[in-house]
PDB file of N, CA and C in Angstrom:
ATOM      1  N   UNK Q   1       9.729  15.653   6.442  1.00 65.00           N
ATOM      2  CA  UNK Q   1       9.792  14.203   6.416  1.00 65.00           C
ATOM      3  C   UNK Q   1       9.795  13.602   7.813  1.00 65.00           C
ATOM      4  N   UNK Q   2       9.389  14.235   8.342  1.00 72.00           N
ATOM      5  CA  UNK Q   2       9.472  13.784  10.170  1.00 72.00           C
ATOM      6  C   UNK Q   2       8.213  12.507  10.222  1.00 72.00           C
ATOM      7  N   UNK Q   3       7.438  12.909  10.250  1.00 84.00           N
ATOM      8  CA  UNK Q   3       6.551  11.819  10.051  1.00 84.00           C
ATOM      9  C   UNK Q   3       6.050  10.873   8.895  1.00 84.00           C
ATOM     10  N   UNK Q   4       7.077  10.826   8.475  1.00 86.00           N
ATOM     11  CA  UNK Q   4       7.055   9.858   7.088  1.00 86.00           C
ATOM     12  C   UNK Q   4       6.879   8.377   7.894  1.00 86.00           C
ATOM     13  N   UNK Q   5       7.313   7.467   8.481  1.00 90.00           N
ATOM     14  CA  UNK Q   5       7.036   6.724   9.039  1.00 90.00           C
ATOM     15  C   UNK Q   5       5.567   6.277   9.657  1.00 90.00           C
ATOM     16  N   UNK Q   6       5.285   7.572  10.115  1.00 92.00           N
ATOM     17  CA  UNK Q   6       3.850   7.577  10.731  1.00 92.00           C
ATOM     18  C   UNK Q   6       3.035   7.496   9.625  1.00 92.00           C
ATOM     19  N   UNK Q   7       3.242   8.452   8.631  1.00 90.00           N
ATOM     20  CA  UNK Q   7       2.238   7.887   7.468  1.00 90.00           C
ATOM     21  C   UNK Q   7       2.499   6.212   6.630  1.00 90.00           C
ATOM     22  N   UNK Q   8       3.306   6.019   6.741  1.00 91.00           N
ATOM     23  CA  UNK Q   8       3.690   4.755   6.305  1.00 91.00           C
ATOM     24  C   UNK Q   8       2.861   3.363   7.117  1.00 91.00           C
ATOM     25  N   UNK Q   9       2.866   3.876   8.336  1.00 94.00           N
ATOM     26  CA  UNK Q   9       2.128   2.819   9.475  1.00 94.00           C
ATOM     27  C   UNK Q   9       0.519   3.178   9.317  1.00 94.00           C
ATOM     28  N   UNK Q  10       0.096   4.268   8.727  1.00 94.00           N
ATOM     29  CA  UNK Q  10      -1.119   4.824   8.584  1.00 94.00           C
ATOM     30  C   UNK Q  10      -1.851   4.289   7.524  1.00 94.00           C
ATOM     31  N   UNK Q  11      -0.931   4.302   6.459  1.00 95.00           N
ATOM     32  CA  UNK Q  11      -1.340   3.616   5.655  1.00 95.00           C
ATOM     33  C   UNK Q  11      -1.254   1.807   5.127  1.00 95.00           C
ATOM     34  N   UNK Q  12      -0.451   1.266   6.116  1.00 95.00           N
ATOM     35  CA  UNK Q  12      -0.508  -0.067   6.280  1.00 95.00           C
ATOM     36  C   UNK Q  12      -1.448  -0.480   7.076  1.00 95.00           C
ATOM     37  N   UNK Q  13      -2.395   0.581   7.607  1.00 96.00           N
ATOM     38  CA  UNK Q  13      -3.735   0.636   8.564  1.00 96.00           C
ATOM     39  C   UNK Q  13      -4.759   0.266   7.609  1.00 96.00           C
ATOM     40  N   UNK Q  14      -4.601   1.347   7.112  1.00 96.00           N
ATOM     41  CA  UNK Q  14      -6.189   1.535   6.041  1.00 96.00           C
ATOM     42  C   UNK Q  14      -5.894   0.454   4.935  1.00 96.00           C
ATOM     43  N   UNK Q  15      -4.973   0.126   4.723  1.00 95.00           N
ATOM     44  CA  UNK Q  15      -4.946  -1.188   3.897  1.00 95.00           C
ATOM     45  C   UNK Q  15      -5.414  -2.478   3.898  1.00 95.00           C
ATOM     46  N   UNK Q  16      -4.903  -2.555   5.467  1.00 95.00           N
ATOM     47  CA  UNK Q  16      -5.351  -4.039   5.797  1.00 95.00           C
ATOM     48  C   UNK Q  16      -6.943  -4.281   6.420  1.00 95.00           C
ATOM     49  N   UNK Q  17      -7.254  -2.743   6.826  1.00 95.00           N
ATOM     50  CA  UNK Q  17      -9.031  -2.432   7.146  1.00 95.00           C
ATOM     51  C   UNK Q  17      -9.384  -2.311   5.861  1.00 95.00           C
ATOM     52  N   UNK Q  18      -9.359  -1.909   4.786  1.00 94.00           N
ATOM     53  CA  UNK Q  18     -10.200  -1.827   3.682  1.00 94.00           C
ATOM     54  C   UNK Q  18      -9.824  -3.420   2.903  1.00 94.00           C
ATOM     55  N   UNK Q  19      -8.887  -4.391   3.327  1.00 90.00           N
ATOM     56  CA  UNK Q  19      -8.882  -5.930   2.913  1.00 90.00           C
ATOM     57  C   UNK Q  19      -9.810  -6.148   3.534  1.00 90.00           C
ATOM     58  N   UNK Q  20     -10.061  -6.009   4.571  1.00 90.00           N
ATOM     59  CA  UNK Q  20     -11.581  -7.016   5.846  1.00 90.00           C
ATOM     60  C   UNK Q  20     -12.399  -6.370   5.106  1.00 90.00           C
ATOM     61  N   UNK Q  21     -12.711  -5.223   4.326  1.00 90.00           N
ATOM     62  CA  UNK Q  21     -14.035  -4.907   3.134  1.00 90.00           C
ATOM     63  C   UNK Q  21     -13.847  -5.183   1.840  1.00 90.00           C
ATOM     64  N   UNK Q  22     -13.257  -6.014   1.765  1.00 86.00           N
ATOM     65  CA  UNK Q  22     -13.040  -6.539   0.080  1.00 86.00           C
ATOM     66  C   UNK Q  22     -12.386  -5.505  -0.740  1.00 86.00           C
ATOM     67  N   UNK Q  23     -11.744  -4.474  -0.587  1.00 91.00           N
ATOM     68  CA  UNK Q  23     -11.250  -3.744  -1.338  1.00 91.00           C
ATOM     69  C   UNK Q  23      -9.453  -4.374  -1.232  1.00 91.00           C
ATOM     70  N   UNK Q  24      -9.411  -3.571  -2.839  1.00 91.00           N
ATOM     71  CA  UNK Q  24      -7.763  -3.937  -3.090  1.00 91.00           C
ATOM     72  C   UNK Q  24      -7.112  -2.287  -2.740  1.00 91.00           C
ATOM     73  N   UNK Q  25      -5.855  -2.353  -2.343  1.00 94.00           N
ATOM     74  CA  UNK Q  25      -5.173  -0.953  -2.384  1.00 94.00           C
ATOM     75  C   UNK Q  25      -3.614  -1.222  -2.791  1.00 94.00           C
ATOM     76  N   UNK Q  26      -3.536  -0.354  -3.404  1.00 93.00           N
ATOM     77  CA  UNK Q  26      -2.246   0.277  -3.714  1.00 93.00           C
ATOM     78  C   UNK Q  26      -1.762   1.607  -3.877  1.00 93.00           C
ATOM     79  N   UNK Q  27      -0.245   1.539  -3.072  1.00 92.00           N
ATOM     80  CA  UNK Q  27       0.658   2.527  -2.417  1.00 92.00           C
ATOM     81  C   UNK Q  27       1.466   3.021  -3.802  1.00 92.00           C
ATOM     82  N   UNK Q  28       1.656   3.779  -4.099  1.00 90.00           N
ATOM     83  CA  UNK Q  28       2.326   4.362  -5.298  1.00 90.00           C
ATOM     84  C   UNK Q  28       3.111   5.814  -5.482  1.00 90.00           C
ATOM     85  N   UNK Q  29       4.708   5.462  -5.186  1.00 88.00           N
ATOM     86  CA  UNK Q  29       5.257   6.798  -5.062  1.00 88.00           C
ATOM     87  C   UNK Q  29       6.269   7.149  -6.533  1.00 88.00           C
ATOM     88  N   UNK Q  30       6.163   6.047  -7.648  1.00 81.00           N
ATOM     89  CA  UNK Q  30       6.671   5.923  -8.515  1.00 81.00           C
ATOM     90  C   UNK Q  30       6.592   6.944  -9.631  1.00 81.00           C
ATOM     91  N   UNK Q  31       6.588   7.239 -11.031  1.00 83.00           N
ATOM     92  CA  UNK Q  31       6.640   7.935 -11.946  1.00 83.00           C
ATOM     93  C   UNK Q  31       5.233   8.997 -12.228  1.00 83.00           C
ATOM     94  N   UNK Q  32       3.892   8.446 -11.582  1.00 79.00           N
ATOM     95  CA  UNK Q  32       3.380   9.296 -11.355  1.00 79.00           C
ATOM     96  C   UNK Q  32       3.440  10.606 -10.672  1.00 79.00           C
ATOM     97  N   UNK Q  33       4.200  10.512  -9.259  1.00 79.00           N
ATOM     98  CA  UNK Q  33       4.679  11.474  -8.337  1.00 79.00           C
ATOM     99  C   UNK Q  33       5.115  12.400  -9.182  1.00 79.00           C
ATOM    100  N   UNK Q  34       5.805  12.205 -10.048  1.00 77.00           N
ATOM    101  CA  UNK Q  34       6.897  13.582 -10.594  1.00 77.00           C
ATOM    102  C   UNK Q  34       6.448  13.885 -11.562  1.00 77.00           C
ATOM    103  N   UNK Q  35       4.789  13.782 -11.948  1.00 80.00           N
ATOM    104  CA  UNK Q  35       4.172  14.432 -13.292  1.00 80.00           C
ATOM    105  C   UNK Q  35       3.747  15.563 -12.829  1.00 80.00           C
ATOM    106  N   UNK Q  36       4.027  16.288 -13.927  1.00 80.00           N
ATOM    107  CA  UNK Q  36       4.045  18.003 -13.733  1.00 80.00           C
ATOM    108  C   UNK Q  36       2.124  18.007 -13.864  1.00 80.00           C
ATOM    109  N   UNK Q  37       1.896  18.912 -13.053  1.00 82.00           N
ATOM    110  CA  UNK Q  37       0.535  19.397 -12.889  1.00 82.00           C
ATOM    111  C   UNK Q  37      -0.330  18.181 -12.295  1.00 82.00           C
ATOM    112  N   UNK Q  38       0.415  17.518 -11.376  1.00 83.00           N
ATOM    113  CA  UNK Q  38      -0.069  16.600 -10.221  1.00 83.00           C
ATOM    114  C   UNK Q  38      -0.794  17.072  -8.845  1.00 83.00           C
ATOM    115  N   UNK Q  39      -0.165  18.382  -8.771  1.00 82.00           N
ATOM    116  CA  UNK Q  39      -0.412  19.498  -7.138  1.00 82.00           C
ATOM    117  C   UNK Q  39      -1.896  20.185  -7.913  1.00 82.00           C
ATOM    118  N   UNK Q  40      -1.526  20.561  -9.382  1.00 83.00           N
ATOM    119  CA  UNK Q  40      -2.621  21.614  -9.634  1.00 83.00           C
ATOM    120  C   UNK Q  40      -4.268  20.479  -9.874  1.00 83.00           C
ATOM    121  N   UNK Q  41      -3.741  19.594 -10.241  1.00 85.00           N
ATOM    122  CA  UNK Q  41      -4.568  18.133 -10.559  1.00 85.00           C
ATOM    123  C   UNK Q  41      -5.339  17.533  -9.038  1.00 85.00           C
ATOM    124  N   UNK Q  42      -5.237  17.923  -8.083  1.00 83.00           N
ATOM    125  CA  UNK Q  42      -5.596  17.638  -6.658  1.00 83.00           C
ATOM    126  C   UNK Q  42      -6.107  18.779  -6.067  1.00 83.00           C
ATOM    127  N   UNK Q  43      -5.775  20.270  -6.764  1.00 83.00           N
ATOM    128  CA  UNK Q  43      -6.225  21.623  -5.844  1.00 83.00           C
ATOM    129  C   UNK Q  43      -5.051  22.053  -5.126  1.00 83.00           C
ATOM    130  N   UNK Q  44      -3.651  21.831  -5.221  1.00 80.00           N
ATOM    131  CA  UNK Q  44      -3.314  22.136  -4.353  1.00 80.00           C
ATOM    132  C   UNK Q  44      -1.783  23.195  -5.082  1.00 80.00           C
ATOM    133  N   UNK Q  45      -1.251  23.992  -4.047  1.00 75.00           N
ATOM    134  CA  UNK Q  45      -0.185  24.460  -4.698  1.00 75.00           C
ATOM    135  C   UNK Q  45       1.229  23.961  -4.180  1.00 75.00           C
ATOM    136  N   UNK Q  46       2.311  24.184  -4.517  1.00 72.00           N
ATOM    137  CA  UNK Q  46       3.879  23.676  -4.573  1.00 72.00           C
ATOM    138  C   UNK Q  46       4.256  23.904  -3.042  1.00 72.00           C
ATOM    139  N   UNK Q  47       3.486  25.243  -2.209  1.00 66.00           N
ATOM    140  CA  UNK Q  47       4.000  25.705  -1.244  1.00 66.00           C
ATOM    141  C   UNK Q  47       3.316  25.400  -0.300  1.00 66.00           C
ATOM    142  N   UNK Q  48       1.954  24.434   0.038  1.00 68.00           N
ATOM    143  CA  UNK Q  48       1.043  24.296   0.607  1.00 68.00           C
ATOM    144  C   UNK Q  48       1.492  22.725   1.179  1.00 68.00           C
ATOM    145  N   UNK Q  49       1.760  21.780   0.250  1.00 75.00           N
ATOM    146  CA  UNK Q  49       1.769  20.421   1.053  1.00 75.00           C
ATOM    147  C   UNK Q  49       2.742  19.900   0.198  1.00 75.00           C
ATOM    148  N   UNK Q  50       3.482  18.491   0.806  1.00 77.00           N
ATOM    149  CA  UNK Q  50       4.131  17.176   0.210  1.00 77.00           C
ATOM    150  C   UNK Q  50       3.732  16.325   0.011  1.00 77.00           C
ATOM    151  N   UNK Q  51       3.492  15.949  -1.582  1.00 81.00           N
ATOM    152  CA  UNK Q  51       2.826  14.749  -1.317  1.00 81.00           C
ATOM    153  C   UNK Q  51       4.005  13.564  -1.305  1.00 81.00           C
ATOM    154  N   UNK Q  52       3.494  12.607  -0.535  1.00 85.00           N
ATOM    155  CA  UNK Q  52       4.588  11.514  -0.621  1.00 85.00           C
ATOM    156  C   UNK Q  52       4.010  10.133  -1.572  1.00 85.00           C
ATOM    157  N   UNK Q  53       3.032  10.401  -2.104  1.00 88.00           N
ATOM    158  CA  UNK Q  53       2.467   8.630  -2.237  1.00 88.00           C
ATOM    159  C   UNK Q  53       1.307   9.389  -2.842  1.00 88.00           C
ATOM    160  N   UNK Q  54       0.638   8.237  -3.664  1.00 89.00           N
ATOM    161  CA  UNK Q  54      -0.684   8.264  -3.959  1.00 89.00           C
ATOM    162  C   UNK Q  54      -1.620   6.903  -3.431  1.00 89.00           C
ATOM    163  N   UNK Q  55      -2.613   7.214  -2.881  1.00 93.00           N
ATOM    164  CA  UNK Q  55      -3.373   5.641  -2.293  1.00 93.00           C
ATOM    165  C   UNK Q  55      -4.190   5.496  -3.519  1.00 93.00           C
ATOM    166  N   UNK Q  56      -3.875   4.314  -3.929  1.00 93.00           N
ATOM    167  CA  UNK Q  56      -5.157   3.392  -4.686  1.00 93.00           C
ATOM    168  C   UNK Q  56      -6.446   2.862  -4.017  1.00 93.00           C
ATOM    169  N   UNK Q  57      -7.627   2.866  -4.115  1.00 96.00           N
ATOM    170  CA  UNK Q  57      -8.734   1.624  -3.633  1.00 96.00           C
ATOM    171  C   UNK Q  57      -9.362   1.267  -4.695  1.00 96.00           C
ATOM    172  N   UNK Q  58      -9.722   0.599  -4.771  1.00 95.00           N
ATOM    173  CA  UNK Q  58     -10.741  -0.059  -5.551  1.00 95.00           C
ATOM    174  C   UNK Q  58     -11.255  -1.582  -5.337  1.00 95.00           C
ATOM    175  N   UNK Q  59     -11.791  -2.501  -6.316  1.00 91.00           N
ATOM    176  CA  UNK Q  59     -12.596  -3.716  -5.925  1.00 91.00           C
ATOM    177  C   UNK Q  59     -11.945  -3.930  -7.550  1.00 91.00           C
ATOM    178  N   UNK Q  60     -11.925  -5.414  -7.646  1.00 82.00           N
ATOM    179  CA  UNK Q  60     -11.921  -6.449  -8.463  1.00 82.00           C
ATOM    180  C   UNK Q  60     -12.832  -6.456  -9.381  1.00 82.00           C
ATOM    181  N   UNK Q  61     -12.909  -7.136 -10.643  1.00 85.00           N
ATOM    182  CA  UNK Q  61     -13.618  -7.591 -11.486  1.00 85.00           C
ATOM    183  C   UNK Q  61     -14.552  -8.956 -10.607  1.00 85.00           C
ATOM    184  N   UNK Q  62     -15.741  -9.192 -10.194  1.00 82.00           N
ATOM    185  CA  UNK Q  62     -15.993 -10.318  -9.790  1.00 82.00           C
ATOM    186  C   UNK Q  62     -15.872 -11.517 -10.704  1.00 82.00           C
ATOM    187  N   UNK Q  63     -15.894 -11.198 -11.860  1.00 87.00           N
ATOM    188  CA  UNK Q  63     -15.828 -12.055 -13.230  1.00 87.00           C
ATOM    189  C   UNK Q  63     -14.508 -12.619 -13.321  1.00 87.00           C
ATOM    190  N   UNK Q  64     -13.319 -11.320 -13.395  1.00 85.00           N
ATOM    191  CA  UNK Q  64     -11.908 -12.060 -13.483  1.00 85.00           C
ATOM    192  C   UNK Q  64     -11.049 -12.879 -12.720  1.00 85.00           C
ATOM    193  N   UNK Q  65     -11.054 -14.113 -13.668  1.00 86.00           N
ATOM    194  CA  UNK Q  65      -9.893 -15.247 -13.206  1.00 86.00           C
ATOM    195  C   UNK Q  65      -9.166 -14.514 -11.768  1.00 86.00           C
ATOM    196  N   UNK Q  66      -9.136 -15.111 -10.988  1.00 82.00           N
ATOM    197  CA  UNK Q  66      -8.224 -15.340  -9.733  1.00 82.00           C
ATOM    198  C   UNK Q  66      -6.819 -16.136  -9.976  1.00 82.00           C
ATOM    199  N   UNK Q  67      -5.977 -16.131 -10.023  1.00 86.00           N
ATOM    200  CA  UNK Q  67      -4.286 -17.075 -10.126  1.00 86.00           C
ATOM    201  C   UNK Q  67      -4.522 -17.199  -8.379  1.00 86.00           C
ATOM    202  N   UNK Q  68      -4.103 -18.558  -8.579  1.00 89.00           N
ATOM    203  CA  UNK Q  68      -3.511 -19.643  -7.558  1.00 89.00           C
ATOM    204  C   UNK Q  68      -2.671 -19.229  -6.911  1.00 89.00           C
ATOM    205  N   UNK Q  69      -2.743 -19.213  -5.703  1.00 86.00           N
ATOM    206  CA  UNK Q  69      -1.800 -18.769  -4.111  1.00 86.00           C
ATOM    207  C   UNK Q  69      -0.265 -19.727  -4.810  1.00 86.00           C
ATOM    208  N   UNK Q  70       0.843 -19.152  -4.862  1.00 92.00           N
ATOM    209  CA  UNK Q  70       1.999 -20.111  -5.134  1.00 92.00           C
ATOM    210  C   UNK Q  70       2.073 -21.263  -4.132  1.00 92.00           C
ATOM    211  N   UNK Q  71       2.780 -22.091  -3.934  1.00 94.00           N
ATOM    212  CA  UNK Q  71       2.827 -23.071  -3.165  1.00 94.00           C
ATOM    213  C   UNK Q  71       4.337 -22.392  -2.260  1.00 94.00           C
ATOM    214  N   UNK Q  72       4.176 -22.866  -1.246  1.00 92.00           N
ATOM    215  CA  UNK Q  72       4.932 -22.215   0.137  1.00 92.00           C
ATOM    216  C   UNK Q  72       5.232 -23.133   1.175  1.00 92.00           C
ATOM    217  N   UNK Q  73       6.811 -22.746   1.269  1.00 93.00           N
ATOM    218  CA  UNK Q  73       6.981 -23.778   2.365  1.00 93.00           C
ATOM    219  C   UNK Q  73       6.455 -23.907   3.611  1.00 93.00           C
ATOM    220  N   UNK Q  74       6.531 -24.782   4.230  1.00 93.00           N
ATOM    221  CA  UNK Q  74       5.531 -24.996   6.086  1.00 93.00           C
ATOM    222  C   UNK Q  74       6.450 -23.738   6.715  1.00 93.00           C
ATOM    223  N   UNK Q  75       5.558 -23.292   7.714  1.00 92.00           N
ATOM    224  CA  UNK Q  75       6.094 -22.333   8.578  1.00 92.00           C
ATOM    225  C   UNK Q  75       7.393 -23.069   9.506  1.00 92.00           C
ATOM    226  N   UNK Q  76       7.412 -23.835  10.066  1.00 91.00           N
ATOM    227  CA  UNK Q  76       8.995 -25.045  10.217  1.00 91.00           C
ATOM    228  C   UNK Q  76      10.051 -24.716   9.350  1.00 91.00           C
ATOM    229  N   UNK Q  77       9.733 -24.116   7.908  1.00 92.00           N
ATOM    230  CA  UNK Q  77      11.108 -24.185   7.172  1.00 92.00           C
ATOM    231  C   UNK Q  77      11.859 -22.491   7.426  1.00 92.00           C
ATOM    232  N   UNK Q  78      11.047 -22.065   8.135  1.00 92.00           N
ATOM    233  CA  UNK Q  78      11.588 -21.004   8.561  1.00 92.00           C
ATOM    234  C   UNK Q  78      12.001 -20.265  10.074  1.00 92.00           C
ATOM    235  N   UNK Q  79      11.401 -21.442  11.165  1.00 92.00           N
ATOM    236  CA  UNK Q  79      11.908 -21.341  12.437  1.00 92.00           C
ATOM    237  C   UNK Q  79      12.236 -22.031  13.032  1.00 92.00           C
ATOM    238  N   UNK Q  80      13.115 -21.717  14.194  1.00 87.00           N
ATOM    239  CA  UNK Q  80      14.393 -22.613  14.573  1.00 87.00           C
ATOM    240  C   UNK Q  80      14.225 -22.048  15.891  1.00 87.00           C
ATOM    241  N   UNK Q  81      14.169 -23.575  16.654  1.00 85.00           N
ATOM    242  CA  UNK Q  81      13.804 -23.622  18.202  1.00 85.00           C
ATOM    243  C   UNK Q  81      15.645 -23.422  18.526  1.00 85.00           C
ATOM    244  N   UNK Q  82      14.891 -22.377  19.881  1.00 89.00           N
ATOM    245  CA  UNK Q  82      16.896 -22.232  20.536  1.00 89.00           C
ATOM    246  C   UNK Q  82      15.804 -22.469  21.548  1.00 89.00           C
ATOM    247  N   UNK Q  83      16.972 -23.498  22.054  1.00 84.00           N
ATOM    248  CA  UNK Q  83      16.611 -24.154  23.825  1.00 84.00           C
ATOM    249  C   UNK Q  83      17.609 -23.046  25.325  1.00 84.00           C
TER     250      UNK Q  83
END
């Protein structure tokens, strides 16, 4: 787990480069992780690697509805001039 961080920043890389190409991604270390025959499902064995995460990519439906950005306060409601 030494470089868990580094992959973490690695992959907040390729995320925000594959947004500037229209792709969506998602990070996923949840209930998938701990399905049995996940290592053998990739090629790999128990003693060979860790996986920490699975990366998503993909693209959108161009067809499907988009939802509306919420409404958000001005950047002012959250910073405060110290003189």
């Amino acid at each position: 787990r030494e470089d868990y961080a580094s992959m973490a920043c690695a992959i907040q890389n390729m995320s925000l480069y594959l947004h500037h190409l229209n792709y969506g991604t998602k990070w996923s270390t949840g209930k998938l992780m701990r399905t049995e025959g996940l290592l053998e499902a990739i090629g790999e064995t128990e003693s060979a690697i860790e996986v920490c995460g699975l990366f998503w990519i993909g693209r959108a439906d161009p067809a499907a509805p988009v939802a509306p950005l919420p409404e958000r306060p001005a950047i002012e409601h959250f910073l405060k001039r110290i003189d």
